[in-house]
Amino acid sequence: MSEGVSAVQGTCPDGLTEAAIDVLLQEVYGELEVEERAAEAAFLCDLNDQPGVSRSRRRAGRAVLRSLPVRVQVTAGFAGKAA
């Protein structure tokens, strides 16, 4: 186990469990993959020039990273509530 994770509780100091963090990471990777496919399709279909495709990929990556802290706060708010 890493230093920030309690072996007994399985949670990090911010209250997120490893499973919740894994879910967040999978969402981010999924969104990045979708954006990359869209950028590649646009490039192959000649809808955009190559620099435009590169900008699109960078913008998509930044948008996903900007939304990550918001997702962590929302997930942390629901962590203590039972379904």
C-alpha atoms as a printed R data frame, in Angstrom:
   type eleno elety resid chain resno       x      y       z
1  ATOM     1    CA   MET     A     1   0.000  0.000   0.000
2  ATOM     2    CA   SER     A     2   1.174  3.540  -0.622
3  ATOM     3    CA   GLU     A     3   1.766  5.995   2.204
4  ATOM     4    CA   GLY     A     4  -1.498  7.889   1.707
5  ATOM     5    CA   VAL     A     5  -3.737  4.828   1.850
6  ATOM     6    CA   SER     A     6  -4.897  3.236   5.069
7  ATOM     7    CA   ALA     A     7  -4.538 -0.540   5.006
8  ATOM     8    CA   VAL     A     8  -7.546 -0.956   7.295
9  ATOM     9    CA   GLN     A     9 -10.058  1.388   5.696
10 ATOM    10    CA   GLY     A    10  -8.842  1.385   2.067
11 ATOM    11    CA   THR     A    11  -9.474  5.114   1.728
12 ATOM    12    CA   CYS     A    12  -7.221  8.059   0.987
13 ATOM    13    CA   PRO     A    13  -6.990 11.139   3.232
14 ATOM    14    CA   ASP     A    14  -9.502 12.947   1.003
15 ATOM    15    CA   GLY     A    15 -12.091 10.215   1.649
16 ATOM    16    CA   LEU     A    16 -12.035  8.611  -1.787
17 ATOM    17    CA   THR     A    17 -11.678  4.865  -2.027
18 ATOM    18    CA   GLU     A    18  -9.330  3.228  -4.488
19 ATOM    19    CA   ALA     A    19 -12.367  1.972  -6.412
20 ATOM    20    CA   ALA     A    20 -13.755  5.514  -6.774
21 ATOM    21    CA   ILE     A    21 -10.400  6.768  -8.004
22 ATOM    22    CA   ASP     A    22 -10.197  3.909 -10.509
23 ATOM    23    CA   VAL     A    23 -13.678  4.788 -11.806
24 ATOM    24    CA   LEU     A    24 -12.656  8.433 -12.243
25 ATOM    25    CA   LEU     A    25  -9.513  7.428 -14.108
26 ATOM    26    CA   GLN     A    26 -11.453  5.106 -16.414
27 ATOM    27    CA   GLU     A    27 -13.893  7.938 -17.216
28 ATOM    28    CA   VAL     A    28 -11.031 10.288 -18.048
29 ATOM    29    CA   TYR     A    29  -9.265  7.709 -20.216
30 ATOM    30    CA   GLY     A    30 -12.541  6.922 -21.989
31 ATOM    31    CA   GLU     A    31 -13.220 10.579 -22.747
32 ATOM    32    CA   LEU     A    32  -9.682 11.111 -23.993
33 ATOM    33    CA   GLU     A    33  -9.991  8.086 -26.266
34 ATOM    34    CA   VAL     A    34 -13.297  9.323 -27.716
35 ATOM    35    CA   GLU     A    35 -11.835 12.772 -28.378
36 ATOM    36    CA   GLU     A    36  -8.743 11.276 -29.978
37 ATOM    37    CA   ARG     A    37 -10.854  9.093 -32.278
38 ATOM    38    CA   ALA     A    38 -12.931 12.115 -33.298
39 ATOM    39    CA   ALA     A    39  -9.786 14.115 -34.032
40 ATOM    40    CA   GLU     A    40  -8.308 11.271 -36.083
41 ATOM    41    CA   ALA     A    41 -11.550 10.831 -38.027
42 ATOM    42    CA   ALA     A    42 -11.655 14.551 -38.778
43 ATOM    43    CA   PHE     A    43  -8.064 14.425 -39.985
44 ATOM    44    CA   LEU     A    44  -8.636 11.369 -42.165
45 ATOM    45    CA   CYS     A    45 -11.784 12.874 -43.668
46 ATOM    46    CA   ASP     A    46  -9.849 16.061 -44.448
47 ATOM    47    CA   LEU     A    47 -12.334 18.163 -42.474
48 ATOM    48    CA   ASN     A    48  -9.518 19.879 -40.589
49 ATOM    49    CA   ASP     A    49  -5.885 20.555 -41.174
50 ATOM    50    CA   GLN     A    50  -3.281 18.734 -39.098
51 ATOM    51    CA   PRO     A    51  -2.506 21.683 -36.773
52 ATOM    52    CA   GLY     A    52  -6.247 22.003 -36.134
53 ATOM    53    CA   VAL     A    53  -6.439 18.339 -35.166
54 ATOM    54    CA   SER     A    54  -3.508 18.755 -32.793
55 ATOM    55    CA   ARG     A    55  -5.164 21.775 -31.183
56 ATOM    56    CA   SER     A    56  -8.392 19.816 -30.847
57 ATOM    57    CA   ARG     A    57  -6.591 16.990 -29.027
58 ATOM    58    CA   ARG     A    58  -4.866 19.405 -26.649
59 ATOM    59    CA   ARG     A    59  -8.124 21.242 -25.925
60 ATOM    60    CA   ALA     A    60  -9.956 17.987 -25.251
61 ATOM    61    CA   GLY     A    61  -7.235 16.856 -22.862
62 ATOM    62    CA   ARG     A    62  -7.281 20.159 -20.992
63 ATOM    63    CA   ALA     A    63 -11.083 20.099 -20.733
64 ATOM    64    CA   VAL     A    64 -11.017 16.636 -19.194
65 ATOM    65    CA   LEU     A    65  -8.285 17.624 -16.743
66 ATOM    66    CA   ARG     A    66 -10.162 20.787 -15.740
67 ATOM    67    CA   SER     A    67 -13.285 18.749 -14.980
68 ATOM    68    CA   LEU     A    68 -11.400 16.246 -12.809
69 ATOM    69    CA   PRO     A    69 -11.329 18.291  -9.543
70 ATOM    70    CA   VAL     A    70 -15.076 18.882  -9.896
71 ATOM    71    CA   ARG     A    71 -15.679 15.164 -10.307
72 ATOM    72    CA   VAL     A    72 -13.600 14.351  -7.237
73 ATOM    73    CA   GLN     A    73 -15.607 16.802  -5.111
74 ATOM    74    CA   VAL     A    74 -18.921 15.392  -6.333
75 ATOM    75    CA   THR     A    75 -17.812 11.795  -5.772
76 ATOM    76    CA   ALA     A    76 -16.480 12.607  -2.306
77 ATOM    77    CA   GLY     A    77 -19.854 14.092  -1.370
78 ATOM    78    CA   PHE     A    78 -21.644 10.831  -2.123
79 ATOM    79    CA   ALA     A    79 -19.056  8.512  -0.585
80 ATOM    80    CA   GLY     A    80 -20.707  8.380   2.850
81 ATOM    81    CA   LYS     A    81 -24.299  7.875   1.679
82 ATOM    82    CA   ALA     A    82 -25.846  4.454   1.331
83 ATOM    83    CA   ALA     A    83 -27.844  3.544  -1.754
